[in-house]
Short mmCIF file of C-alpha atoms and ligand atoms in Angstrom, two decimals:
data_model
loop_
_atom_site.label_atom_id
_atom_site.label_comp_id
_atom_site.label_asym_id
_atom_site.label_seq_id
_atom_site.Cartn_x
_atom_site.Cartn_y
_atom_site.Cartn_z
CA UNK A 1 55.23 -195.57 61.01
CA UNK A 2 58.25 -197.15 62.89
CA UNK A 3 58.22 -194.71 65.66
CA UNK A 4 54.60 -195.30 66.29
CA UNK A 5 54.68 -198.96 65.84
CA UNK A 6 56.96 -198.67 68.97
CA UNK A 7 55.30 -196.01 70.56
CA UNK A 8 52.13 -198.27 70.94
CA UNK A 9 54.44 -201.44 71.55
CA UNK A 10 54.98 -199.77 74.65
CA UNK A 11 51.57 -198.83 75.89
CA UNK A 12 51.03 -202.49 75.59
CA UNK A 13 53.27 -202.79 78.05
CA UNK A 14 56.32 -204.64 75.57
CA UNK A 15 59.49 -202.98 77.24
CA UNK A 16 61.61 -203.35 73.18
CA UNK A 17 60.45 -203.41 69.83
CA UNK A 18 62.72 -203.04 66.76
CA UNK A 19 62.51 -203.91 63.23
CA UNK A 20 64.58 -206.20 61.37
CA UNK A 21 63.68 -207.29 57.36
CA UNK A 22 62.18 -210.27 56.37
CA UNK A 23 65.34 -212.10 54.58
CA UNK A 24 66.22 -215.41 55.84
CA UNK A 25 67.92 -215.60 59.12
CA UNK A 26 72.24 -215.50 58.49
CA UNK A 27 71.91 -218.54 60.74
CA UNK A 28 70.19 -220.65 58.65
CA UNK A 29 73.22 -223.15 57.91
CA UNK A 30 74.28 -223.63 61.42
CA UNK A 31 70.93 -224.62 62.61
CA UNK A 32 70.76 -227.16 59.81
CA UNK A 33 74.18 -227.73 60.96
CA UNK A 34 72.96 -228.63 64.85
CA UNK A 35 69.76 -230.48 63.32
CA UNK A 36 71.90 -232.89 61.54
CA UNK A 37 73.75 -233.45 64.91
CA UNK A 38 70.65 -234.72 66.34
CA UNK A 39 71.01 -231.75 69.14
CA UNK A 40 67.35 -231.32 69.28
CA UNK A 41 66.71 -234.54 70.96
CA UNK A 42 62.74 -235.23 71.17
CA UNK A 43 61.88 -232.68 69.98
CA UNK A 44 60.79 -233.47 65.91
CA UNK A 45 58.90 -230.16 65.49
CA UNK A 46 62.11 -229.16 64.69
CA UNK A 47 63.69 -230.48 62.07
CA UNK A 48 59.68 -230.52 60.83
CA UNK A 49 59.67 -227.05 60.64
CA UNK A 50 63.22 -226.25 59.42
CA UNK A 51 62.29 -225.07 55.54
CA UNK A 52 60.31 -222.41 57.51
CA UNK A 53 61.99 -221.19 60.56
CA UNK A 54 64.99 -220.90 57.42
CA UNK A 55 62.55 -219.14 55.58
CA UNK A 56 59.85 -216.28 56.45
CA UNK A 57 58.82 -216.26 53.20
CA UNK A 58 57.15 -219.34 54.04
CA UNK A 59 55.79 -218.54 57.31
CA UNK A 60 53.68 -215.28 55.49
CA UNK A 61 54.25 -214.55 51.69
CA UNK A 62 55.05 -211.33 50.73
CA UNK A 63 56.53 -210.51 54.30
CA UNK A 64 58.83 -207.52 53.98
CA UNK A 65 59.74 -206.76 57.65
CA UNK A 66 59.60 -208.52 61.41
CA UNK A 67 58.76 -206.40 64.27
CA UNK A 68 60.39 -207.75 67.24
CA UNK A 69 59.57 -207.04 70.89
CA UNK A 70 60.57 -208.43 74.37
CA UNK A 71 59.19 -208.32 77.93
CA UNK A 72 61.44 -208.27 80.33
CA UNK A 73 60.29 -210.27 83.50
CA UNK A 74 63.16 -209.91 86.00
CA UNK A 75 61.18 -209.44 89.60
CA UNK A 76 63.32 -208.45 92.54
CA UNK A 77 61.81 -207.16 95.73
CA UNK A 78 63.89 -207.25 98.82
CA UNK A 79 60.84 -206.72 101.03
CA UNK A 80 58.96 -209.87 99.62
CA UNK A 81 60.93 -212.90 100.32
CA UNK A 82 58.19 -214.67 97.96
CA UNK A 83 59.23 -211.98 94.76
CA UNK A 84 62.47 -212.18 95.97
CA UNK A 85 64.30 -213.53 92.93
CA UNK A 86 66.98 -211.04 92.62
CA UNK A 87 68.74 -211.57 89.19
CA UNK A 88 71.95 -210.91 90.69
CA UNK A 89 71.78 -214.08 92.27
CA UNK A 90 74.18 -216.53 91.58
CA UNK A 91 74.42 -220.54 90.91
CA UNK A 92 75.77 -220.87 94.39
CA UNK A 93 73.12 -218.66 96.26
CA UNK A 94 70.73 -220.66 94.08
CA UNK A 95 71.51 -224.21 95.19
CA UNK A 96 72.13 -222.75 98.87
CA UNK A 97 68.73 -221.45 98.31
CA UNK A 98 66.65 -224.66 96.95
CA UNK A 99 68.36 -227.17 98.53
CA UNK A 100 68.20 -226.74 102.01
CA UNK A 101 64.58 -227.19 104.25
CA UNK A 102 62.83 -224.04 104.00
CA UNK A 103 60.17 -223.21 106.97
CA UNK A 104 59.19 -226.14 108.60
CA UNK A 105 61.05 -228.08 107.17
CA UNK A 106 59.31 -228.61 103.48
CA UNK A 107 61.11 -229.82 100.52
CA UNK A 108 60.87 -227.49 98.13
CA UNK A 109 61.29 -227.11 94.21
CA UNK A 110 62.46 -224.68 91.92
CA UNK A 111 60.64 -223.65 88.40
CA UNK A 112 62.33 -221.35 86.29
CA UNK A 113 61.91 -217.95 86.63
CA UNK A 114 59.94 -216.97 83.43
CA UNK A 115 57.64 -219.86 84.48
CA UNK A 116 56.77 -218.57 88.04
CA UNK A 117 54.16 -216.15 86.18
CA UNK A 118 51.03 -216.64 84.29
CA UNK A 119 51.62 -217.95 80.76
CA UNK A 120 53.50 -215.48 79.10
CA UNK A 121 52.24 -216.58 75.75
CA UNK A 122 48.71 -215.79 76.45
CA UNK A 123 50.05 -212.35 78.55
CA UNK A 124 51.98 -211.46 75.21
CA UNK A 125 49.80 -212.94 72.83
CA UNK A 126 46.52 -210.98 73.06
CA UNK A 127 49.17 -207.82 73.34
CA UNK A 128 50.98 -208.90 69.80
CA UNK A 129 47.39 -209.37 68.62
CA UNK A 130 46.59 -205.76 69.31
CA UNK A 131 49.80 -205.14 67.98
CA UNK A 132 48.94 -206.29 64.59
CA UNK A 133 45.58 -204.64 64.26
CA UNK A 134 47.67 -201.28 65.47
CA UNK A 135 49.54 -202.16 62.37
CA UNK A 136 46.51 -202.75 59.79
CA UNK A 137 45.35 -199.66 60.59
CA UNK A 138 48.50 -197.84 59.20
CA UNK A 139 49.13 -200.25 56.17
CA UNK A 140 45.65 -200.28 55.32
CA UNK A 141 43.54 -203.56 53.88
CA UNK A 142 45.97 -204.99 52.11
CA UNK A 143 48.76 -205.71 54.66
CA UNK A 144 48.92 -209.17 56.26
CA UNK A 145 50.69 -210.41 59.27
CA UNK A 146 51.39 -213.16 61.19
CA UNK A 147 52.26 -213.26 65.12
CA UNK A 148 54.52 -215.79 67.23
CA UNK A 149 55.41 -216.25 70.49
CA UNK A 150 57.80 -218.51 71.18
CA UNK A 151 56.21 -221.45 69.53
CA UNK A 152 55.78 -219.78 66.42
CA UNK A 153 58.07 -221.71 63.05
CA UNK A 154 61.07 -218.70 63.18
CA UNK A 155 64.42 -218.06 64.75
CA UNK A 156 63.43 -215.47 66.72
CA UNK A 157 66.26 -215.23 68.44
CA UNK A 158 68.48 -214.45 65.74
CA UNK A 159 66.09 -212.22 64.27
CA UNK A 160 65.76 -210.55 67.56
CA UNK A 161 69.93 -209.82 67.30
CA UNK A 162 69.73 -209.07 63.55
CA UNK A 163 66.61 -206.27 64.88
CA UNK A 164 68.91 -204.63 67.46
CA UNK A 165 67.44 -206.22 70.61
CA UNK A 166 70.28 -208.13 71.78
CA UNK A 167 72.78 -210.52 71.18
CA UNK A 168 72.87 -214.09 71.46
CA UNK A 169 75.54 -214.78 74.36
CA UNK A 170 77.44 -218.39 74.22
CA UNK A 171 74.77 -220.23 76.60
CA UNK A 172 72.48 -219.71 73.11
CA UNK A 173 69.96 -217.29 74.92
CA UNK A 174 69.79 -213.23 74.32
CA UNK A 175 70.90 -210.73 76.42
CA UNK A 176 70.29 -207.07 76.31
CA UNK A 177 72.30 -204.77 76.94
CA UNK A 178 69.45 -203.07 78.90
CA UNK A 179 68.00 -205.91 80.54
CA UNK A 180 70.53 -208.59 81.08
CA UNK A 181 69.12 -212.17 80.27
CA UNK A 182 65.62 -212.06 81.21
CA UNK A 183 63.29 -211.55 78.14
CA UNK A 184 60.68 -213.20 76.63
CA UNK A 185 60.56 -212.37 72.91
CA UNK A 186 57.97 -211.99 69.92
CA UNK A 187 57.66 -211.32 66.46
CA UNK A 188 55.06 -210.18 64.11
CA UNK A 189 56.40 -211.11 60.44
CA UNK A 190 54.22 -208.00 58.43
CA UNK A 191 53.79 -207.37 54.31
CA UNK A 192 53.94 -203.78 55.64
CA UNK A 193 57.62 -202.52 54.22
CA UNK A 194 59.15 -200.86 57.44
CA UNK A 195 62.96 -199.23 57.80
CA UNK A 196 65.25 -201.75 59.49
CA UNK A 197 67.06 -200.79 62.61
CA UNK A 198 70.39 -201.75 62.88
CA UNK A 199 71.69 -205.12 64.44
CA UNK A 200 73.23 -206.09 67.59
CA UNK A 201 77.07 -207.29 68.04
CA UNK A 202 77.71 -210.06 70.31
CA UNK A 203 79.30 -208.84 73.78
CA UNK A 204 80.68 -211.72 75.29
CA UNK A 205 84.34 -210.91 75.02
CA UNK A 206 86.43 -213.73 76.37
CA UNK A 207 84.05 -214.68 79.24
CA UNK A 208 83.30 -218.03 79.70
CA UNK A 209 81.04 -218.47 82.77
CA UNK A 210 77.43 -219.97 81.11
CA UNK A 211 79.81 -222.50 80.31
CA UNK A 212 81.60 -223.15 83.06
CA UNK A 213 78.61 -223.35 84.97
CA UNK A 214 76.27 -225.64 83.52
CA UNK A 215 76.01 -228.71 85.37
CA UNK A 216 75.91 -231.08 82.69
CA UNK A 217 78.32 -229.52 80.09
CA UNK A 218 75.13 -228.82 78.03
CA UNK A 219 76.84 -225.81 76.26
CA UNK A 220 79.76 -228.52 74.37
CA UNK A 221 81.32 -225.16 72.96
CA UNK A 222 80.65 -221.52 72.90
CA UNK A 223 77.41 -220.51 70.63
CA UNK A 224 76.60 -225.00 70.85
CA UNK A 225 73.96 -226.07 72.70
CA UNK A 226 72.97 -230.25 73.04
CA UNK A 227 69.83 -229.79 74.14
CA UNK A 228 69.73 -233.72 75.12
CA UNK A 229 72.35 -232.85 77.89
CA UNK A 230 70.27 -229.36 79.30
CA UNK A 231 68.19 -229.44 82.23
CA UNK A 232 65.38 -226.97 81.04
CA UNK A 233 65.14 -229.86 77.88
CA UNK A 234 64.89 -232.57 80.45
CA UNK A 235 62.71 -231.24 82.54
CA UNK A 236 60.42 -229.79 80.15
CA UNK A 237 60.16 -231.17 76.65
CA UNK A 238 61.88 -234.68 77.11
CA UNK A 239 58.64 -237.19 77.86
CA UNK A 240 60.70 -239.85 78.77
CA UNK A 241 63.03 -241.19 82.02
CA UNK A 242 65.65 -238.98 82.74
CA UNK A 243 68.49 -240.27 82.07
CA UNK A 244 70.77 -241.36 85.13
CA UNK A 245 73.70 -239.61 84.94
CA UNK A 246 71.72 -235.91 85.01
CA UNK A 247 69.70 -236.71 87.96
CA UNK A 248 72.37 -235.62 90.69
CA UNK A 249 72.44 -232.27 88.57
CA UNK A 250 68.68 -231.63 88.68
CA UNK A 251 68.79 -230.91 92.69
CA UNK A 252 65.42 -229.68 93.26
CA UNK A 253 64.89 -227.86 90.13
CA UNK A 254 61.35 -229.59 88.86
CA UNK A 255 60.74 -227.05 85.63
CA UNK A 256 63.61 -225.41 83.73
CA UNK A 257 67.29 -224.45 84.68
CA UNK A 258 68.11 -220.89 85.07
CA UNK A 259 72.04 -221.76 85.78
CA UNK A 260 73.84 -219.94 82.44
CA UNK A 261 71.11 -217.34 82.67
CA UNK A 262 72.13 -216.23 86.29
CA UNK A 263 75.80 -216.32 86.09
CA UNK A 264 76.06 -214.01 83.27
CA UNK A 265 77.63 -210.68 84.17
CA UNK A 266 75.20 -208.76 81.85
CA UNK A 267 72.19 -209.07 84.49
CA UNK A 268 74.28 -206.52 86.49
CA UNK A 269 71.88 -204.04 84.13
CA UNK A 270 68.48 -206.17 84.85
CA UNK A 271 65.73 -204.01 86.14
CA UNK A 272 62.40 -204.85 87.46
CA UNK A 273 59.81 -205.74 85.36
CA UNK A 274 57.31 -203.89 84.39
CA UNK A 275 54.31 -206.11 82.69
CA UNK A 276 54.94 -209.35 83.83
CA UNK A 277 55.15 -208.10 88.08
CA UNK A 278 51.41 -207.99 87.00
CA UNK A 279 51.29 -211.30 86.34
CA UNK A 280 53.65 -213.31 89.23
CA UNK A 281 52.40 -216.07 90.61
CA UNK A 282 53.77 -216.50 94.33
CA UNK A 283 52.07 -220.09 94.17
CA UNK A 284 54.62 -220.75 91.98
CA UNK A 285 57.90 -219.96 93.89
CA UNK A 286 59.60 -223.07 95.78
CA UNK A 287 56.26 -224.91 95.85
CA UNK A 288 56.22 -227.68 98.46
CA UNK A 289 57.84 -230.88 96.80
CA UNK A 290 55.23 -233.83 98.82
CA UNK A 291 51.97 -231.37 98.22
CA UNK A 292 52.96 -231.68 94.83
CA UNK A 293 53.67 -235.81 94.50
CA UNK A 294 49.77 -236.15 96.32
CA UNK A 295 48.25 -233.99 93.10
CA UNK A 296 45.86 -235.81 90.75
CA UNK A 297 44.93 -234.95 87.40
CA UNK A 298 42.35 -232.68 88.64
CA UNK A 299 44.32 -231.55 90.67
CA UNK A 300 47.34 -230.81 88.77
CA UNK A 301 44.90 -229.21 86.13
CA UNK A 302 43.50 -226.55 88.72
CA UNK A 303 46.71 -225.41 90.12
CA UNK A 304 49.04 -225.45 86.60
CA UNK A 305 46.39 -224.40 83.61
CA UNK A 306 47.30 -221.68 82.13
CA UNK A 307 50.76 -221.56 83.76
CA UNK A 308 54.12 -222.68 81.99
CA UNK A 309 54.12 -225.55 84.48
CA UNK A 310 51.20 -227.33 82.67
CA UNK A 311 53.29 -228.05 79.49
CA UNK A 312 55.52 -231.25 80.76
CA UNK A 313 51.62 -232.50 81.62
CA UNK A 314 51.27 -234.12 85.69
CA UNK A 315 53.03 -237.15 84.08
CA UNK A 316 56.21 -235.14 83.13
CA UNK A 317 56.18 -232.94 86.06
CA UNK A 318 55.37 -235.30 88.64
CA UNK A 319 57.97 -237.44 87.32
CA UNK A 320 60.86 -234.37 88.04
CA UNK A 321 59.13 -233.98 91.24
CA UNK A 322 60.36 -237.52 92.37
CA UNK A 323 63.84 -236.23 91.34
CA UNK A 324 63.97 -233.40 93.58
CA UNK A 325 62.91 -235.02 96.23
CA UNK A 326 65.61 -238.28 95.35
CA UNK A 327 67.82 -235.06 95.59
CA UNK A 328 66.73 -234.13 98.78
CA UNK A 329 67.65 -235.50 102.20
CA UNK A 330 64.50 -235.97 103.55
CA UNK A 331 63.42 -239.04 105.19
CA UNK A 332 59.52 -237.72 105.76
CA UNK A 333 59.23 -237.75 101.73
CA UNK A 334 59.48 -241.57 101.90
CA UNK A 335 55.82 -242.29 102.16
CA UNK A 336 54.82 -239.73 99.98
CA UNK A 337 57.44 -241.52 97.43
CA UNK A 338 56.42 -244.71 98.17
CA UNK A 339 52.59 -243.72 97.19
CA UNK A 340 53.61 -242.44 94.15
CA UNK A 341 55.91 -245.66 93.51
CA UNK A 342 52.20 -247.42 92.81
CA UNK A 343 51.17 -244.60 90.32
CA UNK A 344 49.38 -246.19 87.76
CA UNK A 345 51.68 -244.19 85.47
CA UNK A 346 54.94 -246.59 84.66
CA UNK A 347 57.58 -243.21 84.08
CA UNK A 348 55.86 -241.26 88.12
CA UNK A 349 56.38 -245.34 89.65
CA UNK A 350 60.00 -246.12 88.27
CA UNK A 351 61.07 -241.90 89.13
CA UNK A 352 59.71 -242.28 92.72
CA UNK A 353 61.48 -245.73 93.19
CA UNK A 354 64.83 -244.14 92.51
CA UNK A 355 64.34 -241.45 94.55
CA UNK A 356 63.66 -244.07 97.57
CA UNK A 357 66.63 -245.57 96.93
CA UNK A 358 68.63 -242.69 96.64
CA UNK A 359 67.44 -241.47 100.22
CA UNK A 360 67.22 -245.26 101.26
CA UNK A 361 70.99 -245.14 100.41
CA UNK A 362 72.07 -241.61 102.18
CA UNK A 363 70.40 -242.90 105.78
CA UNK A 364 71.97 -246.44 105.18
CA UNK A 365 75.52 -244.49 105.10
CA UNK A 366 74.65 -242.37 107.75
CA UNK A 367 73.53 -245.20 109.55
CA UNK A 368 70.43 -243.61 110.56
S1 SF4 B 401 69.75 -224.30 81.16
FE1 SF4 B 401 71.01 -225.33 82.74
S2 SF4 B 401 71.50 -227.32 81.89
FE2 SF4 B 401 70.76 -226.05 80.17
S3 SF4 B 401 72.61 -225.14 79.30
FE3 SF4 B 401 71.88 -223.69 80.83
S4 SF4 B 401 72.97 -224.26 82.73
FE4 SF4 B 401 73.16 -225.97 81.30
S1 SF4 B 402 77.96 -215.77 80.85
FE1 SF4 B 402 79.58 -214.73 79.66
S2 SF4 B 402 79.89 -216.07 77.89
FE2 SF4 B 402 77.97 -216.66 78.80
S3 SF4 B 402 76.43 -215.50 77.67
FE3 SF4 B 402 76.96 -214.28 79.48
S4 SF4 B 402 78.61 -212.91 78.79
FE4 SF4 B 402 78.41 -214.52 77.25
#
């Protein structure tokens, strides 16, 4: 059953899929360990959800094993500037990359890479879906099963290590041996009894470079993440003003920080992607900083829905927008900024006002 479970994974285009039981993840102490710390920040469907992500038992009763899979959505193509997102590229190249005037002259901003794509939870959802009927049929009437992606109530990344796909390096995220660190992982918890394959070891060894790296010290010790200090938190799931002392660190990134991913010497084995290529969205690369600022609701809607950029909502992502460009040294974004300092929205006003003072501040030095 195993070997066909994973034969058809892969027709579906998942590039891993291994088994692990359904016992309680080993980690289960430590995250109540990092909840208690208050780590999480905003984000309460955490700690809301703890007795189950602790627990698959009470995600699906009666689930015996977790089928695992990944997609690995590295894209590099030498010959398309606009694909061009070469994992080997490092935090220097990066900031090089973002933060100087691209073409004529455009601001530009920087999404993460897994959210230059369509929405990988509705690419990998309807795939897990067909995954789990693949599954009835072998089990037969009785077997139940549940599917997450991402936002599903389990530690999928420790279950992911404890199946075999990878290990969880010290920046918190998994790396494969196979793939480096770009996967996107999901599970389907099953009452079908399957054999377990065995886990994966952590490969680290005495490097230290996700943590050396981050720009805002977000990793406060190997295997600890404070989410409240980490760019992809702020820029994502924080709804509030960003606080002060992170905004330097943002440069033009406006969704997501791919800094620990890209430094890690493991994505010397990436490899191009196979399902999610399908799926890129060039739109999505570098988009111009002051087209963004004029969107309206409608606006925002029609060029984000059903992309990973719609989750911070216009509010959120207009509001990282005005970072970037506070970031930026570019006098023309002034009146674009200064139209978006009378949004009716109080958190897209107060963001863009900074950011006028911040440039306000550079020519004032420069005397220009
Ligand atoms: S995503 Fe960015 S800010 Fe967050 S831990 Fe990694 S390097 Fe630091
Ligand atoms: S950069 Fe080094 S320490 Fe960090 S996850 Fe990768 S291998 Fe581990």
């Amino acid at each position: 059953m195993k070997s066909r479970i994973s034969a058809r994974a892969r027709e579906l285009g998942f590039d891993l899929c291994r088994i692990t039981s359904a016992a309680p993840p080993e980690t289960g102490a430590a995250f109540s360990t990092w909840l208690d710390q208050r780590r999480y920040g905003n984000m309460a469907y955490l700690p809301r959800s703890a007795p189950r992500r602790r627990d698959p038992q009470r995600v699906l009763p009666g689930a015996q094993s977790i089928v695992c899979v990944a997609v690995n959505y590295a894209l590099f193509d030498p010959h398309n500037p606009a694909l061009g997102l070469s994992p080997t590229r490092d935090r220097k190249h990066a900031d090089a990359t973002v933060r100087a005037p691209i073409g004529r002259g455009q601001p530009r901003g920087l999404a993460a890479r897994y959210a230059q794509f369509d929405d990988y939870h509705d690419v990998m959802g309807s795939r897990l879906e067909s995954l789990v009927e693949f599954i009835h049929q072998l089990g037969g009437a009785d077997t139940r099963s549940a599917a997450c992606v991402d936002t599903g109530p389990v530690l999928e990344r420790d279950f992911a290590q404890r199946a075999g796909i990878g290990f969880v390096g010290k920046h918190t995220n998994l790396i494969s041996r196979r793939f480096g660190n770009w996967l996107l992982l999901g599970e389907i918890l099953t009452t079908l009894p399957l054999e377990a394959d065995p886990p994966e070891k952590n490969h680290c060894g005495s490097c230290l470079r996700c943590l050396k790296a981050c720009p805002t010290q977000a990793i406060v010790a190997p295997f600890e993440l404070d989410a409240r200090r980490c760019l992809s938190y702020l820029t994502i799931e924080f709804k509030g003003s960003i606080p002060l002392e992170f905004r330097s660190a943002l440069g033009s990134r406006i969704f997501g920080c791919d800094i620990c991913l890209e430094v890690c010497p493991w994505n010397r084995f990436a490899q191009n992607s196979r399902l999610m290529k399908q799926h890129a969205r060039c739109d999505l690369d570098r988009p111009d900083l002051r087209e963004l600022l004029a969107l309206d609701e409608a606006g925002f809607q029609s060029r984000f829905a059903r992309t990973p950029l719609s989750r911070p909502g216009r509010r959120g992502l207009l509001r990282n927008v005005c970072v970037a460009l506070g970031n930026t040294d570019q006098g023309g974004a002034l009146t674009a900024l200064d139209r978006a300092a009378h949004d009716p929205g109080p958190l897209i006003a107060e963001h863009a006002r900074w950011a006028m003072e911040q440039i306000q501040a550079r020519q004032a030095a420069r005397g220009t």
